[in-house]
XYZ file of C-alpha atoms in Angstrom:
323
model
C 19.122 35.896 12.130
C 16.826 32.914 11.875
C 16.963 30.501 14.695
C 17.654 26.871 13.918
C 14.754 24.488 13.761
C 15.050 22.108 16.740
C 13.513 18.473 16.567
C 13.654 15.441 18.405
C 15.441 12.409 16.692
C 13.539 9.696 14.554
C 12.662 6.628 16.542
C 15.400 3.985 16.330
C 12.765 1.470 15.061
C 12.266 3.689 11.969
C 15.507 5.529 11.608
C 16.885 3.232 8.726
C 13.814 3.163 6.800
C 12.947 5.379 3.747
C 9.248 5.244 3.132
C 7.961 6.179 -0.457
C 7.561 9.825 -1.021
C 4.236 11.303 -1.824
C 4.997 13.454 -4.784
C 1.847 14.549 -6.681
C 2.931 18.121 -7.825
C 2.360 17.461 -11.629
C -0.172 15.341 -13.378
C 2.469 12.856 -14.629
C 3.967 12.388 -10.983
C 0.368 11.971 -9.743
C -0.143 9.169 -12.368
C 3.032 7.550 -11.535
C 2.470 7.582 -7.674
C -1.137 6.267 -8.024
C 0.130 3.423 -10.262
C 2.963 2.482 -7.885
C 0.431 1.957 -5.058
C -1.857 -0.363 -6.949
C 0.171 -3.480 -6.929
C 1.109 -3.025 -3.320
C -2.221 -2.287 -1.614
C -4.314 -5.264 -2.885
C -6.795 -7.574 -1.020
C -4.296 -10.468 -1.445
C -1.564 -8.495 0.251
C -3.919 -7.179 2.856
C -4.922 -10.668 4.192
C -1.619 -12.358 3.386
C -0.938 -14.899 6.265
C -4.543 -14.547 7.459
C -6.302 -16.432 4.857
C -7.312 -19.173 7.154
C -8.982 -17.006 9.571
C -10.254 -14.084 7.641
C -12.696 -14.037 4.551
C -13.530 -11.180 2.217
C -16.137 -10.317 -0.159
C -16.090 -7.633 -3.088
C -19.145 -5.721 -4.026
C -20.361 -2.389 -5.365
C -22.377 -0.056 -2.938
C -24.408 2.948 -4.043
C -22.610 6.387 -3.957
C -23.758 9.852 -4.740
C -22.023 9.685 -8.254
C -22.691 5.919 -8.883
C -21.548 2.644 -7.649
C -18.479 2.489 -5.294
C -16.278 -0.573 -5.095
C -16.042 -2.056 -1.526
C -14.720 -4.914 0.247
C -16.062 -6.552 3.449
C -13.789 -8.493 5.770
C -15.066 -10.853 8.526
C -13.847 -13.830 10.526
C -14.201 -17.080 8.714
C -15.497 -18.751 11.922
C -17.646 -16.165 13.844
C -18.030 -17.131 17.502
C -19.812 -13.954 18.662
C -23.502 -13.427 18.551
C -24.640 -10.541 16.220
C -25.613 -8.531 19.304
C -21.935 -8.395 20.351
C -20.304 -8.007 16.936
C -19.004 -4.584 16.138
C -18.996 -3.078 12.596
C -16.068 -1.081 11.385
C -16.037 1.383 8.544
C -12.353 1.976 7.371
C -11.720 4.992 5.199
C -8.562 4.985 3.409
C -5.793 7.562 3.274
C -3.599 8.858 0.439
C -4.120 12.605 0.670
C -7.599 12.631 -0.712
C -5.827 12.314 -4.066
C -4.299 8.821 -4.285
C -4.715 5.320 -2.802
C -7.339 2.792 -2.737
C -9.603 1.028 -0.206
C -6.709 -1.206 0.944
C -4.218 1.726 1.746
C -3.732 1.891 5.490
C -6.041 -1.168 6.162
C -4.391 -2.326 9.504
C -7.406 -3.788 11.056
C -6.868 -7.671 10.718
C -6.234 -7.882 14.470
C -9.589 -6.110 15.142
C -11.308 -8.619 12.948
C -9.560 -11.483 14.800
C -9.920 -10.219 18.398
C -13.152 -8.523 18.268
C -14.860 -10.520 15.673
C -15.587 -7.426 13.794
C -17.124 -6.949 10.396
C -15.173 -4.452 8.479
C -16.039 -2.477 5.303
C -13.589 -0.454 3.237
C -14.699 1.411 -0.026
C -13.427 3.561 -2.645
C -14.321 7.388 -2.891
C -13.734 9.939 -5.611
C -10.258 11.440 -5.580
C -9.012 14.972 -5.937
C -8.092 17.010 -7.962
C -10.460 15.342 -10.394
C -13.110 15.542 -7.582
C -12.419 18.040 -4.819
C -14.176 18.091 -1.447
C -16.945 17.394 -0.534
C -16.985 14.630 -3.143
C -14.671 12.218 -1.045
C -16.634 13.061 2.124
C -20.082 12.587 0.672
C -18.861 9.194 -0.783
C -17.641 8.116 2.561
C -20.864 9.121 4.268
C -22.728 7.069 1.797
C -20.529 4.098 2.711
C -21.379 4.792 6.424
C -25.113 5.019 5.641
C -25.163 1.774 3.564
C -23.316 -0.151 6.297
C -25.592 0.940 8.959
C -28.660 0.317 6.895
C -27.301 -3.349 6.036
C -26.187 -4.141 9.600
C -28.530 -7.257 9.889
C -27.557 -8.530 6.503
C -23.795 -7.980 7.380
C -24.191 -9.536 10.811
C -23.245 -6.878 13.241
C -24.883 -4.710 15.908
C -25.481 -1.300 14.443
C -25.082 0.112 17.844
C -21.408 -0.865 17.797
C -20.591 0.840 14.649
C -17.144 2.476 14.639
C -15.545 4.701 11.992
C -11.828 4.783 11.487
C -9.158 5.983 9.063
C -5.590 7.137 8.782
C -4.172 10.546 7.511
C -6.728 11.706 4.744
C -8.860 8.839 5.843
C -8.807 10.335 9.334
C -9.909 13.537 7.791
C -12.919 11.852 6.340
C -13.608 9.765 9.441
C -13.945 12.834 11.516
C -15.885 14.541 8.814
C -18.373 11.715 8.470
C -18.876 11.551 12.462
C -19.751 15.244 12.352
C -22.086 14.760 9.356
C -23.792 11.766 11.298
C -24.299 13.878 14.285
C -25.695 16.910 12.248
C -27.807 14.836 9.918
C -29.309 12.657 12.629
C -27.552 9.856 10.759
C -26.155 6.509 11.748
C -25.343 6.193 15.413
C -21.469 5.940 15.739
C -20.196 4.212 18.791
C -16.652 5.609 18.409
C -14.079 6.898 15.990
C -10.405 6.011 15.653
C -8.270 8.560 13.984
C -4.828 7.712 13.029
C -2.461 10.613 12.374
C -5.546 12.466 10.933
C -5.398 15.375 8.561
C -8.042 17.619 10.326
C -6.992 21.140 9.337
C -6.453 22.732 6.066
C -4.229 25.261 7.567
C -0.368 25.142 7.443
C 0.760 27.213 10.327
C 1.892 24.622 12.875
C 5.278 24.038 14.444
C 5.406 20.330 13.621
C 4.699 21.355 9.949
C 7.899 23.241 9.866
C 9.934 20.982 12.108
C 9.431 17.869 10.132
C 8.865 19.541 6.663
C 11.317 17.335 4.845
C 10.508 13.901 6.403
C 9.037 11.399 4.068
C 6.553 10.091 3.214
C 4.611 13.482 3.757
C 6.466 16.579 3.694
C 5.253 20.116 4.085
C 5.300 20.913 0.281
C 3.198 17.730 -0.372
C 0.595 18.974 2.147
C 0.433 22.375 0.382
C -0.060 20.748 -3.081
C -2.665 18.424 -2.004
C -4.598 20.966 0.131
C -4.959 22.988 -2.923
C -6.289 19.950 -4.838
C -8.746 18.918 -2.250
C -9.875 22.295 -0.788
C -9.182 24.700 -3.650
C -6.440 27.263 -3.731
C -8.715 29.796 -2.108
C -10.056 27.124 0.262
C -13.461 27.441 -1.221
C -14.187 23.729 -0.547
C -12.976 23.773 3.126
C -15.720 23.854 5.852
C -16.299 22.183 9.243
C -16.955 18.696 7.646
C -14.179 18.628 4.917
C -11.623 20.414 7.319
C -12.965 19.183 10.876
C -10.714 21.611 12.838
C -12.986 24.372 11.691
C -15.833 23.166 13.606
C -16.996 25.494 16.518
C -18.787 22.797 18.413
C -17.889 19.181 19.113
C -20.266 18.346 21.673
C -22.338 15.293 21.072
C -19.418 13.339 19.238
C -18.714 9.811 20.320
C -15.617 8.778 22.141
C -12.588 9.295 20.209
C -8.892 7.685 19.868
C -6.354 9.687 18.138
C -2.651 8.821 17.710
C 0.051 10.529 15.777
C 3.751 10.408 15.522
C 6.048 12.930 17.066
C 7.763 13.343 13.876
C 4.684 13.823 11.884
C 3.670 17.184 10.131
C 0.181 16.549 11.362
C 1.289 16.273 15.201
C 0.227 19.577 16.313
C -3.106 19.875 14.487
C -4.040 16.391 15.900
C -3.093 17.584 19.441
C -5.300 20.554 18.878
C -8.083 18.547 17.765
C -7.939 16.320 20.922
C -7.934 19.436 22.874
C -10.994 20.859 21.191
C -12.836 17.436 21.670
C -11.922 17.638 25.265
C -13.120 21.252 25.715
C -16.444 20.171 24.448
C -16.900 17.081 26.631
C -16.003 14.444 24.285
C -13.933 11.530 25.768
C -10.813 11.340 23.912
C -7.654 9.362 24.306
C -4.519 10.719 22.657
C -1.123 8.985 21.909
C 1.974 10.680 20.435
C 4.437 8.020 19.403
C 8.151 9.039 20.068
C 9.996 10.016 16.867
C 7.563 8.425 14.535
C 6.900 9.902 11.036
C 3.667 9.792 9.139
C 2.246 6.385 8.399
C 4.943 4.665 10.321
C 2.825 1.602 11.118
C 1.760 1.179 7.470
C 5.238 1.214 5.975
C 7.059 -0.624 8.833
C 4.387 -2.749 10.381
C 6.744 -5.089 12.281
C 8.619 -2.323 14.104
C 8.267 -2.393 17.842
C 6.568 1.084 17.871
C 4.199 -0.015 15.212
C 3.179 -2.971 17.159
C 2.649 -0.697 20.258
C 0.483 1.681 18.356
C -1.791 -1.179 16.985
C -1.950 -2.734 20.462
C -3.009 0.633 21.946
C -5.778 1.077 19.359
C -7.250 -2.460 19.944
C -6.982 -1.935 23.746
C -9.216 1.168 23.393
C -11.607 -0.523 21.082
C -12.084 -3.516 23.414
C -12.833 -1.223 26.340
C -15.125 1.025 24.149
C -17.124 -1.940 22.872
C -17.430 -3.950 26.115
C -18.442 -0.927 28.242
C -22.095 -0.324 28.604
C -21.552 3.533 28.449
C -19.220 3.235 25.516
C -16.124 4.630 27.235
């Protein structure tokens, strides 16, 4: 007799919300889902209500397979000297198979409060381009941003990498690459409900298998797209939980919802970082499903999550030792 699956209730801030479901199981559904995101995640919607305080610039930056479209956000009235100005590389989510550079961009308060210069860029998507194409594109964006710090007006020693979901996968991956390639110096990484493991054997994956926007079946499909059905494209950089050594990585912030299929792998990733001496702050938001702060940004639990990330960044960037 199979035991019933027990799970805690959905947070009351989110219980009456139905987020869009990621269903990319066929080429037709993939096309429809990608098209549905385009009019929602735009630069105009990203800065709506902040046009008086935040400016943006669109440009193409070089990538391994050709130019990549990017957007740079900055304060309209910068009051900080360059030495005190951080740079933020945002890497978008979408399962490595969907989305654009504005998906999951929740950093406007970082720009206002920290005076940060933020760059977010496109990368090639699976299944047309399996890993490591998205990873190498994201690393190219990191390298370009670091190389152009003076032109962009930020301190390259205050460079932070962040991403949510699949963007968290790529943020963790480029941070490992930067360490191992002696690449750009990264001050810290902010990983929001990151997808760090290609494996499926986690309790939270079964507990919340049916909860939108990201179900267990969706993870299985996009994992095959990104990592190959035989996981031939999964390694310690494309699936960072596979790394055997995390020593030397920068201070890390990880948060995830209690009702997120990625909850347990994110807790395991934080534990692996702690084991190797990496200063890591972990938050598990009660009853919260995947991407809750993107789809319900005004919910009290979403505001708490954004406030915690900002508080951690302020301490990181204002401390001489970076923690």
